[in-house]
Short mmCIF file of C-alpha atoms and ligand atoms in Angstrom, two decimals:
data_model
loop_
_atom_site.label_atom_id
_atom_site.label_comp_id
_atom_site.label_asym_id
_atom_site.label_seq_id
_atom_site.Cartn_x
_atom_site.Cartn_y
_atom_site.Cartn_z
CA MET A 46 -0.07 3.30 -14.65
CA ASP A 47 2.93 0.98 -14.28
CA GLN A 48 2.99 -0.82 -10.97
CA ILE A 49 6.07 -0.51 -8.76
CA TYR A 50 6.52 -3.63 -6.65
CA LEU A 51 8.47 -3.12 -3.43
CA ASP A 52 7.28 -6.08 -1.36
CA ASN A 53 9.72 -8.79 -2.42
CA ALA A 54 10.19 -9.99 1.18
CA ALA A 55 6.55 -11.10 1.22
CA CYS A 56 6.55 -12.66 -2.26
CA THR A 57 9.34 -12.55 -4.81
CA PRO A 58 8.41 -12.92 -8.49
CA VAL A 59 9.88 -16.22 -9.66
CA ASP A 60 12.80 -15.79 -12.09
CA LEU A 61 11.54 -16.72 -15.60
CA ARG A 62 14.74 -18.73 -16.22
CA VAL A 63 13.87 -20.78 -13.13
CA ILE A 64 10.33 -21.47 -14.34
CA ALA A 65 11.69 -22.65 -17.71
CA TYR A 66 14.31 -24.83 -16.00
CA ALA A 67 11.85 -26.48 -13.60
CA ALA A 68 8.90 -26.78 -16.03
CA PRO A 69 9.65 -30.41 -17.05
CA PHE A 70 9.25 -31.37 -13.39
CA SER A 71 5.62 -30.27 -13.25
CA ASP A 72 4.14 -32.00 -16.30
CA GLY A 73 3.93 -35.57 -14.99
CA THR A 74 6.70 -36.95 -17.22
CA ILE A 75 9.12 -37.22 -14.28
CA GLY A 76 8.51 -39.78 -11.54
CA ASN A 77 8.84 -39.97 -7.80
CA PRO A 78 12.48 -39.76 -6.61
CA SER A 79 11.90 -42.71 -4.25
CA THR A 80 10.99 -45.15 -7.06
CA LEU A 81 13.46 -47.47 -8.77
CA HIS A 82 12.46 -47.25 -12.44
CA SER A 83 13.96 -44.86 -14.97
CA ARG A 84 11.48 -42.07 -14.33
CA GLY A 85 12.22 -42.29 -10.64
CA LEU A 86 15.96 -42.24 -11.26
CA GLY A 87 15.61 -39.09 -13.34
CA ALA A 88 13.70 -37.46 -10.52
CA ARG A 89 16.32 -38.57 -7.98
CA ALA A 90 19.11 -37.10 -10.11
CA ALA A 91 17.27 -33.76 -10.32
CA LEU A 92 16.67 -33.74 -6.55
CA GLU A 93 20.34 -34.43 -5.83
CA ASP A 94 21.41 -31.77 -8.33
CA ALA A 95 19.25 -29.23 -6.43
CA ARG A 96 20.82 -30.38 -3.16
CA GLU A 97 24.31 -29.71 -4.57
CA LYS A 98 23.22 -26.18 -5.52
CA ILE A 99 21.92 -25.42 -2.00
CA LYS A 100 25.11 -26.91 -0.57
CA ALA A 101 27.06 -24.45 -2.74
CA LEU A 102 24.84 -21.50 -1.76
CA LEU A 103 25.47 -22.08 1.95
CA HIS A 104 29.01 -23.41 1.50
CA ALA A 105 28.07 -26.59 3.37
CA GLU A 106 30.70 -29.29 3.87
CA ASP A 107 28.57 -32.09 2.37
CA ASP A 108 25.38 -32.32 0.29
CA LYS A 109 24.02 -34.79 2.88
CA CYS A 110 23.76 -31.81 5.24
CA ILE A 111 20.87 -30.34 3.19
CA VAL A 112 17.28 -31.43 3.98
CA PHE A 113 14.51 -30.09 1.75
CA THR A 114 11.32 -28.83 3.43
CA SER A 115 8.20 -26.95 2.35
CA GLY A 116 9.72 -23.57 3.26
CA ALA A 117 11.60 -21.71 5.94
CA THR A 118 8.79 -22.05 8.49
CA GLU A 119 9.13 -25.83 8.39
CA ALA A 120 12.93 -25.63 8.35
CA ASN A 121 12.85 -23.41 11.45
CA ASN A 122 10.46 -25.77 13.25
CA LEU A 123 12.63 -28.77 12.36
CA ALA A 124 15.80 -27.00 13.49
CA ILE A 125 14.41 -25.98 16.86
CA GLN A 126 12.05 -28.77 17.88
CA GLY A 127 14.06 -31.49 16.14
CA THR A 128 17.38 -30.48 17.70
CA ALA A 129 16.08 -29.69 21.19
CA LEU A 130 14.05 -32.91 21.50
CA ARG A 131 16.80 -35.12 20.03
CA ASN A 132 19.49 -33.79 22.39
CA PRO A 133 17.99 -33.77 25.90
CA LYS A 134 21.46 -34.09 27.44
CA LEU A 135 22.31 -30.59 26.24
CA GLY A 136 19.70 -29.14 28.59
CA ASN A 137 16.24 -27.65 28.37
CA HIS A 138 17.02 -23.98 27.82
CA LEU A 139 16.33 -22.20 24.51
CA VAL A 140 17.42 -18.72 23.44
CA ALA A 141 16.40 -16.55 20.49
CA SER A 142 16.97 -12.95 19.52
CA ALA A 143 13.98 -10.73 20.24
CA ILE A 144 13.58 -9.96 16.52
CA GLU A 145 13.35 -13.53 15.17
CA HIS A 146 10.62 -14.53 12.75
CA ILE A 147 7.53 -16.00 14.42
CA SER A 148 8.37 -19.39 12.92
CA VAL A 149 11.38 -19.39 15.27
CA LEU A 150 9.75 -17.78 18.29
CA ASN A 151 6.60 -19.92 18.26
CA PRO A 152 8.33 -23.35 18.26
CA MET A 153 10.46 -22.14 21.19
CA LYS A 154 7.37 -20.90 23.04
CA GLY A 155 5.66 -24.23 22.24
CA LEU A 156 8.49 -26.19 23.82
CA GLN A 157 7.89 -24.33 27.09
CA LYS A 158 4.83 -26.58 27.48
CA GLN A 159 7.22 -29.55 27.41
CA GLY A 160 9.37 -28.23 30.24
CA TYR A 161 11.82 -26.04 28.31
CA THR A 162 12.71 -22.53 29.43
CA PHE A 163 13.07 -19.76 26.87
CA ASP A 164 14.88 -16.41 26.91
CA LEU A 165 15.06 -13.56 24.41
CA ILE A 166 18.32 -11.79 23.57
CA PRO A 167 17.72 -8.04 23.58
CA VAL A 168 18.78 -5.92 20.59
CA ASP A 169 19.97 -2.32 20.42
CA ALA A 170 18.08 0.56 18.76
CA TYR A 171 19.34 -0.63 15.34
CA GLY A 172 18.33 -4.24 15.93
CA MET A 173 21.84 -5.61 16.61
CA VAL A 174 21.87 -8.45 19.13
CA ASP A 175 23.43 -7.52 22.45
CA LEU A 176 26.47 -9.82 22.63
CA GLU A 177 27.10 -9.10 26.33
CA ALA A 178 23.51 -10.05 27.15
CA LEU A 179 23.92 -13.22 25.05
CA LYS A 180 27.05 -14.18 27.05
CA LYS A 181 25.04 -13.96 30.25
CA LEU A 182 22.03 -15.83 28.83
CA VAL A 183 23.70 -18.93 27.40
CA THR A 184 24.73 -21.40 30.06
CA LYS A 185 25.65 -25.07 30.26
CA GLY A 186 21.95 -25.98 30.11
CA THR A 187 21.29 -24.13 26.83
CA ALA A 188 20.43 -26.50 23.97
CA VAL A 189 19.69 -24.24 20.98
CA VAL A 190 20.26 -20.54 20.29
CA SER A 191 18.63 -18.94 17.25
CA VAL A 192 19.84 -15.67 15.72
CA MET A 193 18.88 -14.69 12.19
CA ALA A 194 21.51 -13.72 9.60
CA ALA A 195 19.53 -10.59 8.72
CA ASN A 196 16.08 -9.29 9.58
CA SER A 197 13.58 -8.92 6.75
CA GLU A 198 11.62 -6.14 8.49
CA ILE A 199 14.46 -3.76 9.40
CA GLY A 200 17.26 -5.13 7.19
CA THR A 201 19.84 -5.30 10.00
CA ILE A 202 22.65 -7.85 9.46
CA GLU A 203 23.62 -9.71 12.65
CA PRO A 204 27.22 -10.50 13.79
CA ILE A 205 26.83 -14.28 13.35
CA ARG A 206 30.51 -15.20 13.80
CA GLU A 207 30.67 -13.45 17.18
CA VAL A 208 27.36 -15.02 18.19
CA SER A 209 28.66 -18.45 17.15
CA ALA A 210 31.78 -18.14 19.34
CA ILE A 211 29.68 -17.30 22.40
CA VAL A 212 27.12 -20.06 21.75
CA HIS A 213 29.77 -22.73 21.16
CA ASP A 214 31.73 -21.69 24.27
CA ALA A 215 28.65 -22.65 26.26
CA GLY A 216 28.29 -25.96 24.38
CA ALA A 217 24.96 -25.10 22.68
CA TYR A 218 23.94 -25.38 19.02
CA LEU A 219 23.50 -22.28 16.85
CA HIS A 220 20.55 -22.09 14.46
CA VAL A 221 20.57 -19.24 11.91
CA ASP A 222 17.49 -18.28 9.91
CA ALA A 223 19.11 -17.05 6.69
CA THR A 224 15.83 -16.65 4.80
CA ALA A 225 16.16 -12.88 4.33
CA ALA A 226 19.95 -12.90 3.90
CA ALA A 227 20.69 -15.77 1.51
CA GLY A 228 21.18 -14.62 -2.07
CA HIS A 229 21.66 -10.99 -0.96
CA ILE A 230 24.75 -11.27 1.23
CA PRO A 231 27.19 -14.22 1.54
CA VAL A 232 26.11 -16.94 3.98
CA ASP A 233 28.87 -19.43 4.75
CA VAL A 234 27.90 -22.00 7.38
CA GLN A 235 31.48 -23.21 7.84
CA ARG A 236 33.16 -19.80 8.07
CA ASP A 237 30.39 -18.40 10.28
CA GLY A 238 30.24 -21.45 12.61
CA ILE A 239 26.58 -22.33 12.00
CA ASP A 240 25.12 -25.69 13.09
CA LEU A 241 21.66 -25.32 11.53
CA CYS A 242 20.62 -22.89 8.80
CA SER A 243 17.20 -22.29 7.21
CA VAL A 244 16.48 -20.88 3.75
CA SER A 245 13.34 -20.44 1.65
CA SER A 246 12.99 -20.94 -2.11
CA ASN A 247 10.83 -17.91 -2.84
CA ASP A 248 13.22 -15.47 -1.14
CA LEU A 249 15.83 -16.71 -3.65
CA THR A 250 13.47 -16.02 -6.63
CA GLY A 251 12.46 -19.70 -6.70
CA PRO A 252 8.92 -21.14 -6.61
CA GLN A 253 6.95 -21.06 -3.37
CA GLY A 254 6.56 -24.35 -1.50
CA ALA A 255 10.19 -25.32 -0.96
CA GLY A 256 12.84 -24.52 1.61
CA ALA A 257 15.85 -26.21 3.10
CA LEU A 258 17.57 -26.81 6.40
CA TYR A 259 21.34 -27.21 6.62
CA ILE A 260 22.28 -29.58 9.44
CA LYS A 261 26.01 -29.70 10.22
CA SER A 262 27.56 -33.18 9.96
CA GLY A 263 27.31 -34.87 13.33
CA VAL A 264 24.43 -32.73 14.68
CA LYS A 265 21.58 -35.06 15.61
CA VAL A 266 18.04 -33.96 14.78
CA GLN A 267 14.76 -35.86 15.02
CA PRO A 268 11.91 -35.38 12.53
CA VAL A 269 8.92 -33.20 13.39
CA LEU A 270 6.68 -35.01 10.88
CA VAL A 271 6.61 -38.79 10.92
CA GLY A 272 6.10 -40.97 7.87
CA GLY A 273 8.40 -42.42 5.20
CA GLY A 274 12.16 -42.28 4.82
CA GLN A 275 12.51 -39.33 2.44
CA GLU A 276 15.21 -36.76 3.20
CA ARG A 277 17.07 -39.21 5.46
CA GLY A 278 13.84 -39.70 7.39
CA LEU A 279 14.01 -36.10 8.60
CA ARG A 280 11.29 -34.82 6.29
CA PRO A 281 8.97 -37.62 5.23
CA GLY A 282 6.59 -37.17 2.31
CA THR A 283 6.97 -37.06 -1.47
CA GLU A 284 9.24 -34.19 -2.43
CA ASN A 285 7.80 -31.14 -4.21
CA LEU A 286 10.13 -31.68 -7.14
CA PHE A 287 9.10 -28.67 -9.24
CA ALA A 288 9.67 -26.26 -6.33
CA ILE A 289 12.87 -27.97 -5.16
CA VAL A 290 14.44 -28.13 -8.63
CA GLY A 291 13.43 -24.49 -9.13
CA MET A 292 14.90 -23.58 -5.75
CA GLY A 293 18.23 -25.17 -6.69
CA GLU A 294 18.44 -23.30 -9.97
CA ALA A 295 17.32 -20.05 -8.32
CA ALA A 296 20.05 -20.49 -5.69
CA ARG A 297 22.67 -21.04 -8.43
CA LEU A 298 21.60 -17.97 -10.43
CA THR A 299 21.20 -15.76 -7.36
CA GLN A 300 24.64 -16.69 -6.09
CA LEU A 301 26.20 -16.13 -9.53
CA GLU A 302 24.64 -12.67 -9.85
CA MET A 303 24.67 -11.64 -6.17
CA VAL A 304 27.49 -9.08 -6.14
CA GLN A 305 26.27 -7.27 -9.26
CA GLU A 306 22.60 -7.33 -8.23
CA ALA A 307 23.38 -6.21 -4.67
CA ASP A 308 25.31 -3.19 -6.04
CA ARG A 309 22.46 -2.34 -8.38
CA VAL A 310 19.66 -2.48 -5.78
CA ARG A 311 21.81 -0.83 -3.09
CA ARG A 312 22.02 2.32 -5.24
CA ILE A 313 18.25 2.41 -5.72
CA ARG A 314 17.71 1.70 -2.02
CA ASP A 315 20.03 4.53 -1.00
CA ALA A 316 18.19 6.97 -3.27
CA LEU A 317 14.89 5.87 -1.68
CA ILE A 318 16.30 6.35 1.82
CA THR A 319 17.62 9.83 0.98
CA GLY A 320 14.23 10.87 -0.39
CA MET A 321 12.21 9.29 2.38
CA VAL A 322 14.06 10.72 5.36
CA SER A 323 13.46 14.22 3.97
CA VAL A 324 9.71 13.69 4.66
CA LYS A 325 8.85 15.50 7.92
CA GLU A 326 9.00 13.28 11.03
CA SER A 327 10.05 10.18 9.14
CA TYR A 328 12.76 7.88 10.44
CA LEU A 329 14.82 5.04 9.00
CA THR A 330 14.42 1.84 11.04
CA GLY A 331 17.20 -0.74 11.35
CA HIS A 332 20.92 -0.24 10.95
CA PRO A 333 21.99 2.68 8.68
CA ALA A 334 24.98 0.78 7.22
CA LEU A 335 24.92 -2.90 8.24
CA ARG A 336 21.71 -3.64 6.40
CA LEU A 337 20.57 -5.83 3.51
CA PRO A 338 21.25 -4.14 0.14
CA ASN A 339 17.64 -4.68 -0.98
CA GLN A 340 15.89 -3.39 2.14
CA ALA A 341 14.73 0.06 3.32
CA SER A 342 12.34 0.52 6.22
CA PHE A 343 10.85 3.58 7.85
CA ARG A 344 8.37 4.83 10.38
CA PHE A 345 6.23 7.92 10.08
CA SER A 346 4.75 9.65 13.12
CA TYR A 347 0.95 9.99 13.65
CA ILE A 348 -0.21 7.55 10.95
CA GLU A 349 -1.02 3.84 10.54
CA GLY A 350 0.93 1.31 8.47
CA GLU A 351 -2.19 -0.39 7.07
CA SER A 352 -3.43 2.95 5.70
CA ILE A 353 0.01 3.61 4.22
CA VAL A 354 -0.10 0.26 2.36
CA LEU A 355 -3.60 0.90 0.99
CA LEU A 356 -2.98 4.48 -0.12
CA MET A 357 0.42 3.65 -1.65
CA ASP A 358 -1.34 0.90 -3.63
CA GLN A 359 -3.64 3.56 -5.09
CA PHE A 360 -0.51 5.31 -6.33
CA GLY A 361 0.57 2.03 -7.97
CA VAL A 362 3.26 1.19 -5.39
CA GLN A 363 3.07 -2.04 -3.37
CA VAL A 364 4.82 -1.88 -0.01
CA SER A 365 4.49 -3.63 3.32
CA THR A 366 4.03 -2.68 6.93
CA GLY A 367 6.02 -5.06 9.08
CA SER A 368 6.25 -8.74 8.34
CA ALA A 369 3.59 -10.20 6.03
CA CYS A 370 3.09 -13.12 8.40
CA SER A 371 2.24 -11.08 11.49
CA SER A 372 0.44 -8.22 9.72
CA LEU A 373 -2.66 -10.45 9.52
CA THR A 374 -2.94 -10.21 13.29
CA LEU A 375 -2.82 -6.36 13.40
CA GLU A 376 -0.49 -6.75 16.39
CA PRO A 377 2.23 -4.10 16.63
CA SER A 378 5.49 -5.43 15.19
CA HIS A 379 7.50 -7.29 17.86
CA VAL A 380 10.62 -6.37 15.86
CA LEU A 381 10.04 -2.61 16.14
CA LEU A 382 9.01 -2.91 19.81
CA ALA A 383 12.30 -4.77 20.49
CA LEU A 384 14.19 -1.69 19.19
CA GLY A 385 12.80 0.17 22.20
CA LEU A 386 10.15 2.09 20.28
CA LYS A 387 6.81 2.92 21.90
CA HIS A 388 3.53 1.37 20.66
CA GLU A 389 2.45 4.64 19.05
CA GLN A 390 5.80 4.89 17.23
CA VAL A 391 5.69 1.43 15.65
CA HIS A 392 2.25 1.74 14.04
CA GLY A 393 3.30 3.96 11.14
CA SER A 394 5.88 1.59 9.68
CA MET A 395 6.62 0.98 6.01
CA VAL A 396 8.94 -1.68 4.63
CA LEU A 397 10.37 -1.56 1.10
CA SER A 398 12.01 -4.76 -0.15
CA LEU A 399 13.56 -4.41 -3.58
CA GLY A 400 13.94 -6.98 -6.33
CA LYS A 401 14.76 -7.48 -9.99
CA SER A 402 11.85 -5.35 -11.27
CA ASN A 403 13.06 -2.19 -9.52
CA THR A 404 14.94 0.47 -11.47
CA PRO A 405 16.40 3.89 -10.56
CA ASP A 406 13.78 5.75 -12.63
CA GLN A 407 11.05 4.51 -10.22
CA VAL A 408 12.53 6.42 -7.29
CA PRO A 409 10.93 9.88 -7.90
CA HIS A 410 7.43 8.36 -8.22
CA VAL A 411 7.85 6.31 -5.02
CA ILE A 412 9.06 9.35 -3.08
CA SER A 413 6.24 11.58 -4.29
CA ALA A 414 3.70 8.79 -3.56
CA VAL A 415 5.04 8.48 -0.01
CA THR A 416 5.05 12.25 0.51
CA GLU A 417 1.45 12.52 -0.72
CA THR A 418 0.37 9.47 1.32
CA VAL A 419 1.90 10.78 4.52
CA ASN A 420 0.46 14.29 4.02
CA ARG A 421 -3.05 12.98 3.31
CA LEU A 422 -3.06 10.55 6.23
CA ARG A 423 -1.68 13.14 8.63
CA ALA A 424 -4.38 15.59 7.55
CA LEU A 425 -6.94 12.99 8.73
CA SER A 426 -5.04 11.84 11.82
CA PRO A 427 -6.36 13.02 15.21
CA LEU A 428 -2.85 12.40 16.61
CA SER A 429 -1.34 14.78 14.11
CA ASN A 430 -4.12 17.36 14.53
CA ASP A 431 -3.60 17.38 18.32
CA ARG A 432 -0.12 18.70 17.75
CA ARG A 433 -1.09 21.64 15.55
N1 PMP B 1715 12.06 -16.46 8.30
C1 PMP B 1715 12.15 -15.24 7.79
C2 PMP B 1715 13.26 -14.32 8.21
C3 PMP B 1715 11.21 -14.80 6.83
O1 PMP B 1715 11.30 -13.56 6.32
C4 PMP B 1715 10.18 -15.69 6.43
C5 PMP B 1715 9.17 -15.24 5.41
N2 PMP B 1715 9.70 -15.22 4.11
C6 PMP B 1715 10.14 -16.97 7.01
C7 PMP B 1715 11.10 -17.31 7.94
C8 PMP B 1715 9.08 -17.96 6.62
O2 PMP B 1715 9.35 -18.44 5.35
P1 PMP B 1715 8.33 -19.39 4.56
O3 PMP B 1715 7.21 -18.51 4.13
O4 PMP B 1715 9.15 -19.96 3.45
O5 PMP B 1715 7.85 -20.45 5.47
#
């Protein structure tokens, strides 16, 4: 049976062109970018070439604005801790949308131990940030506000330009986690008024183990890790050249092919949504229109997401329930709870994130696998049986 992979938000297969492009940087023939001899200079040139490509992806004003990290988690930590701690004059108040990734929420919660206060911006039933609530929350003492460009669990695209205007009116910095959005929809840090922006290599079809933080010219940030002077001293440690070079090339290819690929996956996604919402008591989560082209997410009454994942796998379809990072905890998804859903409603969630391997002819098999999965699990579910 052919496998149908619909969990690209958790792990995206690396583009084979990217692996070929970056291969010379993993075989030991290229040196350390910080060294002065010819091997080092070759490595430095490759690192700077990758930086140019990330600059282009985010439409940054200068390649010096791009700092490479080990992934989006580290970029988010650097953006929040590094900016808040380096700019005490801004104040000690932090704000994030209620549906941020845990690598944004946890650094903010952590700073509470150092005297910072922290507020969550509520979202509506589709996951859109409440701009009126944001206006009331950001004050003169707010240092950093974090709102993601799009949510990987429900696909909703946030109104970043409007958020930026409100945040800058109050004199705070805006951090945007663009991990789920970059490469799928345009992200333009200058047009959208973004001060700090995180991206991850693997979400761009690049190798795991690299990410980047855009830091607007003039925004002062202090390092979270301390050590050598790499990455302008903001991210010490020898660069993961294979992953970074691969990330740069993946960003270039993804950007080049974005419009065409988004149109292609959007059609498959829409066919999946049409089929899925015809299953009894199933509901689309996230915004019906303002959502990532590669993302479809649902909830099914009376059943559990973990069981959905396992049974779908037996039908040869890999899906997710909520974010891969928090699913290890078995906690109900904070994203779905923020939409105003009850605990019992958020448990039966299923997230489909599409990628290059998905084709329209897979749709009927996925829909029949979901229908069969839901019917079988409901037949076993005491919650469902209570209602008969
Ligand atoms: N932010 C978002 C929105 C994510 O979806 C993820 C997971 N891909 C991360 C941050 C963390 O990324 P990484 O695994 O590269 O640290």
